[in-house]
Each structure stands twice: as structure tokens, then as C-alpha cells.
Amino acid sequence: MRKPIDFASKFTIASIFSFLLVMGCLALLLTKGLNYGVDFRGGAEIQVKFSQAVSLQEVRESLVQAGVQISSAQSIGDEGDWEFLIKVGASSQDINKVSDSVSQVLREAYADRGFEVRKTDIVGPKAGEQLRISGFQAMMWALLGIMIYIGLRFDFKYAPGAIIALFHDVLIILGIFALADKEFSLQIVGALLAVIGYSVNDTVVVYDRVREKEQQLGKLPLVKAINAALNETLSRTLLTSTTTLIVALLMFFMGGGVIHDFFFAISLGVIIGTYSSVFVAAPSTLLFEKLAKAS
């Protein structure tokens, strides 16, 4: 039989580590900021295809030499498809001109290689700003709904811990995106909402066992109930997280450039969410219980 792990003895070190990590991510977000994608700041996405071999580097160089300021360019589909997605930022005055100039440059440079524009999506700066606001509002509403659910499902002493854990997860993922200068788009907002759902599910499993242990152990301190609950749910947590992470990593490495950043965020969320369920949500519940007793 496995010897129980004394999680409570590690809460102080874990809390200091998490605090410093979150502060570092906040500093990055405030100083460097996020690299917003075309759908959040306005611009054009042009999907192009060639019937003969063309490399991504060739496409980039052709556009740069023509003076087109591209945000990003990536291959999509299989290697032999010679299909690319080009993203270009632009103001509301020149957004259509920029889109046309990208098509014209590539058509002139690769007329002999069967060039065609498959799709063009244009987002104005005002629409992009509204999408950005709506995306962050969606995350805030999700957090509020989860707090109410946790409070009604268990006890309101558990709700702050769950919300702190979720803020912890989201801020660290945003900080890593800022550090790596990865594009933050509507797709990543979807990934963050999925991470919020995954993380709170893990936290609810732990809280459910804590409440069960509280009822069994009677007047024993909450810390003992948390320690027992974490030990009993550890194998389930690790199995679930490992299985989910394997799938996310497979999609990250093999799913292609279009979904690369989405599964990068999901992979981070699984790792960080599993950690926060044990070392952020549980200590926060203990802290709020102490504060409640002190008041």
C-alpha cells in the first residue's frame, strides 16, 4: 500500500512558488503585453494555394521584399499541398488594399506555379476590438458562474479557492503566451475556456472528497480532511491528466500549424490545472477558513 503523502507540509513552498510565478506573468502582461492576432486587432487572413512546389520561406521573402508587413505566415494541410495562411495587420483605411496587394504580389511572383486565392477573411479594427472585449468577458462570466456553482454545490468557503486556482491557471498561460510572443486569437480564448472547464472539474473532484472526509472525520481539522482527500484522489487525477495530456501533445506535434497554438494552450492548461487543484485550490480553502475564524 502506498504511503500517504503529506501535501499540507508542502503548501507553503507551493504557495510562494505560485505567487512569484503569477506576479512574473502579470509583469510580463503589463510590460510586454499579448501579441493579438488579426481577429483581435483587425487585418486580413488570406489562404493561398499553389499547384507546384513553393516553400513557406519563399512566400515570406516575396511579401517582405514587396514591402508587405505580414503578421504571420504558416503552412496548412499536408506537406505536398503547398497551401499557406497569411495574416496581415492593417488599419480600417487600407485593409482592403493590403489584402489585394498580397494577392497581387504572389500572383505576379508565382504566376507559373498555379497560384490561387482560396479564401480571404477581413476583420476591421473596431470589430477586432469588440471581439477582444467579448472574449475576455466570456472568461469572466465563466469564472463568475463557476464561483456560484461551487458555492451552491458545496459551501461558499470553497468557492474563493476554486476561483483563485482558475485565475492562477489563466494568468500563467497568458504570461507564457506573452513570453513566447505567440499569437493570441479567438482560438486561444476557446482553449482557455476549455482549460477553465477542465481545471474546475479536477477541483470539484477534490472538493467532493474533502467534504466527504469532513463528514467522516467529524471535528478533526480541515487540513487533515484535505490531506486525506488529496491522497485518495491522487491516482485518479494523475491518470486523467496523463491521458488528456498525451492526446493534447499528439495534436500539438502532429495536428498541423493551424491548431498548434490551441493545443499548446491546452497542454499547458492540463499541467497547470492539475498542479493548481492540489497546490492552489486546497491551500486557498485553508486560508479562507482561517480568515473566517479570525473575523
Short mmCIF file of N, CA and C in Angstrom, two decimals, residues 74-180:
data_model
loop_
_atom_site.label_atom_id
_atom_site.label_comp_id
_atom_site.label_asym_id
_atom_site.label_seq_id
_atom_site.Cartn_x
_atom_site.Cartn_y
_atom_site.Cartn_z
N GLN A 74 1.94 30.67 -42.32
CA GLN A 74 2.13 29.28 -41.92
C GLN A 74 1.58 28.33 -42.97
N SER A 75 2.16 27.14 -43.00
CA SER A 75 1.68 26.10 -43.90
C SER A 75 0.44 25.45 -43.31
N ILE A 76 -0.49 25.08 -44.15
CA ILE A 76 -1.67 24.34 -43.70
C ILE A 76 -1.85 23.13 -44.61
N GLY A 77 -2.52 22.13 -44.11
CA GLY A 77 -2.70 20.91 -44.89
C GLY A 77 -1.44 20.06 -44.86
N ASP A 78 -1.35 19.12 -45.78
CA ASP A 78 -0.19 18.23 -45.87
C ASP A 78 0.98 18.94 -46.53
N GLU A 79 2.15 18.33 -46.38
CA GLU A 79 3.37 18.96 -46.87
C GLU A 79 3.34 19.22 -48.37
N GLY A 80 2.76 18.32 -49.14
CA GLY A 80 2.72 18.46 -50.59
C GLY A 80 1.56 19.27 -51.13
N ASP A 81 0.79 19.89 -50.24
CA ASP A 81 -0.36 20.68 -50.69
C ASP A 81 0.04 22.07 -51.17
N TRP A 82 1.19 22.58 -50.64
CA TRP A 82 1.67 23.93 -50.96
C TRP A 82 0.57 24.97 -50.72
N GLU A 83 -0.03 24.86 -49.54
CA GLU A 83 -1.12 25.76 -49.16
C GLU A 83 -0.70 26.53 -47.92
N PHE A 84 -0.97 27.85 -47.90
CA PHE A 84 -0.47 28.70 -46.83
C PHE A 84 -1.56 29.66 -46.34
N LEU A 85 -1.45 30.04 -45.04
CA LEU A 85 -2.34 31.02 -44.45
C LEU A 85 -1.50 32.24 -44.07
N ILE A 86 -1.81 33.37 -44.66
CA ILE A 86 -1.04 34.59 -44.46
C ILE A 86 -1.91 35.59 -43.70
N LYS A 87 -1.37 36.12 -42.62
CA LYS A 87 -2.10 37.10 -41.81
C LYS A 87 -1.39 38.45 -41.89
N VAL A 88 -2.19 39.49 -42.17
CA VAL A 88 -1.64 40.83 -42.34
C VAL A 88 -2.47 41.80 -41.52
N GLY A 89 -1.80 42.58 -40.68
CA GLY A 89 -2.48 43.62 -39.91
C GLY A 89 -2.65 44.87 -40.76
N ALA A 90 -3.73 45.61 -40.52
CA ALA A 90 -3.97 46.82 -41.31
C ALA A 90 -4.99 47.69 -40.61
N SER A 91 -4.95 48.99 -40.91
CA SER A 91 -5.94 49.91 -40.37
C SER A 91 -7.21 49.83 -41.21
N SER A 92 -8.27 50.48 -40.72
CA SER A 92 -9.54 50.42 -41.44
C SER A 92 -9.45 51.10 -42.81
N GLN A 93 -8.49 52.05 -42.98
CA GLN A 93 -8.38 52.77 -44.24
C GLN A 93 -7.76 51.91 -45.34
N ASP A 94 -6.80 51.05 -44.99
CA ASP A 94 -6.06 50.35 -46.05
C ASP A 94 -6.22 48.84 -46.00
N ILE A 95 -7.17 48.33 -45.22
CA ILE A 95 -7.28 46.88 -45.03
C ILE A 95 -7.58 46.15 -46.34
N ASN A 96 -8.46 46.71 -47.16
CA ASN A 96 -8.78 46.07 -48.44
C ASN A 96 -7.61 46.17 -49.42
N LYS A 97 -6.90 47.31 -49.38
CA LYS A 97 -5.74 47.48 -50.26
C LYS A 97 -4.64 46.50 -49.92
N VAL A 98 -4.42 46.29 -48.62
CA VAL A 98 -3.38 45.36 -48.19
C VAL A 98 -3.70 43.95 -48.64
N SER A 99 -4.96 43.56 -48.46
CA SER A 99 -5.40 42.23 -48.89
C SER A 99 -5.18 42.04 -50.39
N ASP A 100 -5.54 43.08 -51.16
CA ASP A 100 -5.36 43.00 -52.62
C ASP A 100 -3.88 42.97 -53.00
N SER A 101 -3.06 43.72 -52.26
CA SER A 101 -1.64 43.78 -52.60
C SER A 101 -0.94 42.45 -52.35
N VAL A 102 -1.36 41.72 -51.29
CA VAL A 102 -0.80 40.40 -51.02
C VAL A 102 -1.10 39.46 -52.19
N SER A 103 -2.35 39.47 -52.64
CA SER A 103 -2.75 38.62 -53.77
C SER A 103 -1.99 38.99 -55.04
N GLN A 104 -1.83 40.31 -55.27
CA GLN A 104 -1.16 40.76 -56.48
C GLN A 104 0.32 40.38 -56.49
N VAL A 105 1.00 40.58 -55.35
CA VAL A 105 2.42 40.25 -55.24
C VAL A 105 2.65 38.77 -55.51
N LEU A 106 1.85 37.92 -54.89
CA LEU A 106 2.03 36.48 -55.06
C LEU A 106 1.64 36.03 -56.47
N ARG A 107 0.63 36.65 -57.04
CA ARG A 107 0.19 36.27 -58.39
C ARG A 107 1.28 36.60 -59.42
N GLU A 108 1.93 37.76 -59.23
CA GLU A 108 2.99 38.16 -60.15
C GLU A 108 4.24 37.31 -59.97
N ALA A 109 4.54 36.99 -58.70
CA ALA A 109 5.77 36.25 -58.41
C ALA A 109 5.66 34.77 -58.77
N TYR A 110 4.44 34.23 -58.68
CA TYR A 110 4.28 32.78 -58.88
C TYR A 110 3.20 32.45 -59.91
N ALA A 111 3.12 33.27 -60.94
CA ALA A 111 2.11 33.03 -61.99
C ALA A 111 2.33 31.69 -62.68
N ASP A 112 3.61 31.25 -62.73
CA ASP A 112 3.92 30.00 -63.41
C ASP A 112 3.74 28.77 -62.53
N ARG A 113 3.27 28.97 -61.27
CA ARG A 113 3.13 27.83 -60.36
C ARG A 113 1.68 27.60 -59.92
N GLY A 114 0.76 28.08 -60.71
CA GLY A 114 -0.64 27.81 -60.45
C GLY A 114 -1.16 28.43 -59.17
N PHE A 115 -0.91 29.73 -58.99
CA PHE A 115 -1.34 30.42 -57.77
C PHE A 115 -2.84 30.70 -57.77
N GLU A 116 -3.47 30.49 -56.63
CA GLU A 116 -4.89 30.88 -56.48
C GLU A 116 -5.17 31.27 -55.03
N VAL A 117 -6.08 32.22 -54.85
CA VAL A 117 -6.53 32.62 -53.51
C VAL A 117 -7.74 31.78 -53.16
N ARG A 118 -7.62 30.98 -52.10
CA ARG A 118 -8.71 30.11 -51.68
C ARG A 118 -9.77 30.86 -50.86
N LYS A 119 -9.29 31.73 -49.98
CA LYS A 119 -10.24 32.40 -49.07
C LYS A 119 -9.59 33.67 -48.53
N THR A 120 -10.40 34.70 -48.33
CA THR A 120 -9.92 35.94 -47.72
C THR A 120 -10.92 36.36 -46.63
N ASP A 121 -10.42 36.50 -45.42
CA ASP A 121 -11.24 36.97 -44.30
C ASP A 121 -10.69 38.30 -43.82
N ILE A 122 -11.58 39.28 -43.71
CA ILE A 122 -11.17 40.62 -43.29
C ILE A 122 -11.91 41.01 -42.01
N VAL A 123 -11.15 41.50 -41.04
CA VAL A 123 -11.72 41.97 -39.77
C VAL A 123 -11.26 43.41 -39.56
N GLY A 124 -12.22 44.32 -39.42
CA GLY A 124 -11.88 45.71 -39.15
C GLY A 124 -11.36 45.91 -37.74
N PRO A 125 -10.59 46.98 -37.50
CA PRO A 125 -10.05 47.24 -36.16
C PRO A 125 -11.11 47.35 -35.07
N LYS A 126 -12.25 47.98 -35.38
CA LYS A 126 -13.31 48.13 -34.39
C LYS A 126 -13.96 46.79 -34.06
N ALA A 127 -14.17 45.99 -35.11
CA ALA A 127 -14.73 44.65 -34.90
C ALA A 127 -13.76 43.79 -34.10
N GLY A 128 -12.45 43.92 -34.41
CA GLY A 128 -11.43 43.18 -33.67
C GLY A 128 -11.40 43.57 -32.20
N GLU A 129 -11.52 44.85 -31.93
CA GLU A 129 -11.54 45.32 -30.54
C GLU A 129 -12.76 44.76 -29.79
N GLN A 130 -13.91 44.74 -30.47
CA GLN A 130 -15.12 44.21 -29.85
C GLN A 130 -14.99 42.71 -29.59
N LEU A 131 -14.37 41.99 -30.53
CA LEU A 131 -14.14 40.55 -30.33
C LEU A 131 -13.22 40.31 -29.13
N ARG A 132 -12.21 41.14 -29.00
CA ARG A 132 -11.28 41.02 -27.88
C ARG A 132 -11.98 41.23 -26.55
N ILE A 133 -12.81 42.27 -26.49
CA ILE A 133 -13.57 42.55 -25.26
C ILE A 133 -14.52 41.41 -24.95
N SER A 134 -15.22 40.93 -25.98
CA SER A 134 -16.18 39.83 -25.79
C SER A 134 -15.48 38.56 -25.32
N GLY A 135 -14.28 38.31 -25.84
CA GLY A 135 -13.52 37.12 -25.44
C GLY A 135 -13.17 37.13 -23.97
N PHE A 136 -12.68 38.28 -23.49
CA PHE A 136 -12.33 38.38 -22.07
C PHE A 136 -13.58 38.39 -21.19
N GLN A 137 -14.66 38.98 -21.69
CA GLN A 137 -15.91 38.95 -20.94
C GLN A 137 -16.42 37.51 -20.79
N ALA A 138 -16.26 36.71 -21.83
CA ALA A 138 -16.69 35.30 -21.77
C ALA A 138 -15.95 34.57 -20.66
N MET A 139 -14.64 34.83 -20.53
CA MET A 139 -13.86 34.19 -19.47
C MET A 139 -14.31 34.66 -18.08
N MET A 140 -14.61 35.96 -17.95
CA MET A 140 -15.05 36.48 -16.65
C MET A 140 -16.41 35.91 -16.26
N TRP A 141 -17.32 35.81 -17.22
CA TRP A 141 -18.64 35.22 -16.93
C TRP A 141 -18.50 33.75 -16.55
N ALA A 142 -17.58 33.06 -17.21
CA ALA A 142 -17.34 31.65 -16.89
C ALA A 142 -16.84 31.52 -15.45
N LEU A 143 -15.93 32.38 -15.05
CA LEU A 143 -15.39 32.34 -13.68
C LEU A 143 -16.47 32.67 -12.65
N LEU A 144 -17.32 33.66 -12.96
CA LEU A 144 -18.40 34.02 -12.05
C LEU A 144 -19.39 32.87 -11.90
N GLY A 145 -19.77 32.26 -13.02
CA GLY A 145 -20.70 31.13 -12.98
C GLY A 145 -20.14 29.96 -12.18
N ILE A 146 -18.84 29.70 -12.33
CA ILE A 146 -18.20 28.61 -11.59
C ILE A 146 -18.19 28.90 -10.09
N MET A 147 -17.93 30.16 -9.72
CA MET A 147 -17.92 30.53 -8.31
C MET A 147 -19.29 30.30 -7.68
N ILE A 148 -20.34 30.69 -8.40
CA ILE A 148 -21.70 30.49 -7.88
C ILE A 148 -22.01 29.00 -7.77
N TYR A 149 -21.61 28.22 -8.80
CA TYR A 149 -21.84 26.77 -8.78
C TYR A 149 -21.14 26.10 -7.60
N ILE A 150 -19.87 26.44 -7.40
CA ILE A 150 -19.10 25.85 -6.29
C ILE A 150 -19.74 26.19 -4.95
N GLY A 151 -20.17 27.47 -4.83
CA GLY A 151 -20.79 27.90 -3.57
C GLY A 151 -22.08 27.15 -3.28
N LEU A 152 -22.90 26.92 -4.31
CA LEU A 152 -24.16 26.21 -4.11
C LEU A 152 -23.95 24.70 -3.98
N ARG A 153 -22.98 24.17 -4.74
CA ARG A 153 -22.75 22.73 -4.75
C ARG A 153 -22.11 22.24 -3.45
N PHE A 154 -21.23 23.04 -2.88
CA PHE A 154 -20.54 22.65 -1.66
C PHE A 154 -20.85 23.64 -0.55
N ASP A 155 -19.96 24.59 -0.37
CA ASP A 155 -20.11 25.60 0.66
C ASP A 155 -19.35 26.82 0.15
N PHE A 156 -19.78 28.01 0.50
CA PHE A 156 -19.13 29.19 -0.05
C PHE A 156 -17.69 29.36 0.43
N LYS A 157 -17.27 28.59 1.43
CA LYS A 157 -15.86 28.65 1.85
C LYS A 157 -14.95 28.02 0.80
N TYR A 158 -15.52 27.16 -0.08
CA TYR A 158 -14.73 26.53 -1.13
C TYR A 158 -14.63 27.39 -2.39
N ALA A 159 -15.60 28.25 -2.64
CA ALA A 159 -15.66 29.00 -3.90
C ALA A 159 -14.44 29.88 -4.16
N PRO A 160 -13.95 30.66 -3.15
CA PRO A 160 -12.77 31.51 -3.44
C PRO A 160 -11.55 30.70 -3.87
N GLY A 161 -11.34 29.55 -3.25
CA GLY A 161 -10.19 28.72 -3.60
C GLY A 161 -10.25 28.26 -5.05
N ALA A 162 -11.44 27.87 -5.52
CA ALA A 162 -11.61 27.43 -6.91
C ALA A 162 -11.34 28.58 -7.87
N ILE A 163 -11.83 29.77 -7.54
CA ILE A 163 -11.64 30.92 -8.42
C ILE A 163 -10.18 31.36 -8.45
N ILE A 164 -9.52 31.34 -7.29
CA ILE A 164 -8.10 31.69 -7.25
C ILE A 164 -7.29 30.72 -8.11
N ALA A 165 -7.62 29.44 -8.03
CA ALA A 165 -6.93 28.43 -8.83
C ALA A 165 -7.13 28.69 -10.32
N LEU A 166 -8.35 29.08 -10.72
CA LEU A 166 -8.63 29.34 -12.12
C LEU A 166 -7.92 30.59 -12.63
N PHE A 167 -7.93 31.65 -11.83
CA PHE A 167 -7.18 32.86 -12.19
C PHE A 167 -5.69 32.54 -12.32
N HIS A 168 -5.20 31.73 -11.39
CA HIS A 168 -3.81 31.28 -11.40
C HIS A 168 -3.48 30.60 -12.74
N ASP A 169 -4.35 29.68 -13.16
CA ASP A 169 -4.11 28.92 -14.41
C ASP A 169 -4.12 29.85 -15.62
N VAL A 170 -5.14 30.69 -15.71
CA VAL A 170 -5.30 31.56 -16.87
C VAL A 170 -4.17 32.57 -16.97
N LEU A 171 -3.79 33.18 -15.84
CA LEU A 171 -2.72 34.19 -15.86
C LEU A 171 -1.38 33.60 -16.26
N ILE A 172 -1.10 32.38 -15.80
CA ILE A 172 0.18 31.75 -16.16
C ILE A 172 0.21 31.42 -17.66
N ILE A 173 -0.89 30.91 -18.20
CA ILE A 173 -0.94 30.61 -19.63
C ILE A 173 -0.79 31.90 -20.45
N LEU A 174 -1.48 32.96 -20.05
CA LEU A 174 -1.35 34.25 -20.74
C LEU A 174 0.08 34.77 -20.65
N GLY A 175 0.71 34.61 -19.48
CA GLY A 175 2.09 35.05 -19.29
C GLY A 175 3.05 34.30 -20.20
N ILE A 176 2.85 32.99 -20.34
CA ILE A 176 3.70 32.17 -21.21
C ILE A 176 3.50 32.58 -22.67
N PHE A 177 2.25 32.88 -23.06
CA PHE A 177 1.99 33.34 -24.42
C PHE A 177 2.69 34.68 -24.68
N ALA A 178 2.68 35.57 -23.67
CA ALA A 178 3.37 36.86 -23.82
C ALA A 178 4.88 36.66 -23.91
N LEU A 179 5.42 35.77 -23.08
CA LEU A 179 6.86 35.50 -23.07
C LEU A 179 7.32 34.90 -24.40
N ALA A 180 6.54 33.95 -24.92
CA ALA A 180 6.90 33.27 -26.17
C ALA A 180 6.50 34.07 -27.40
#
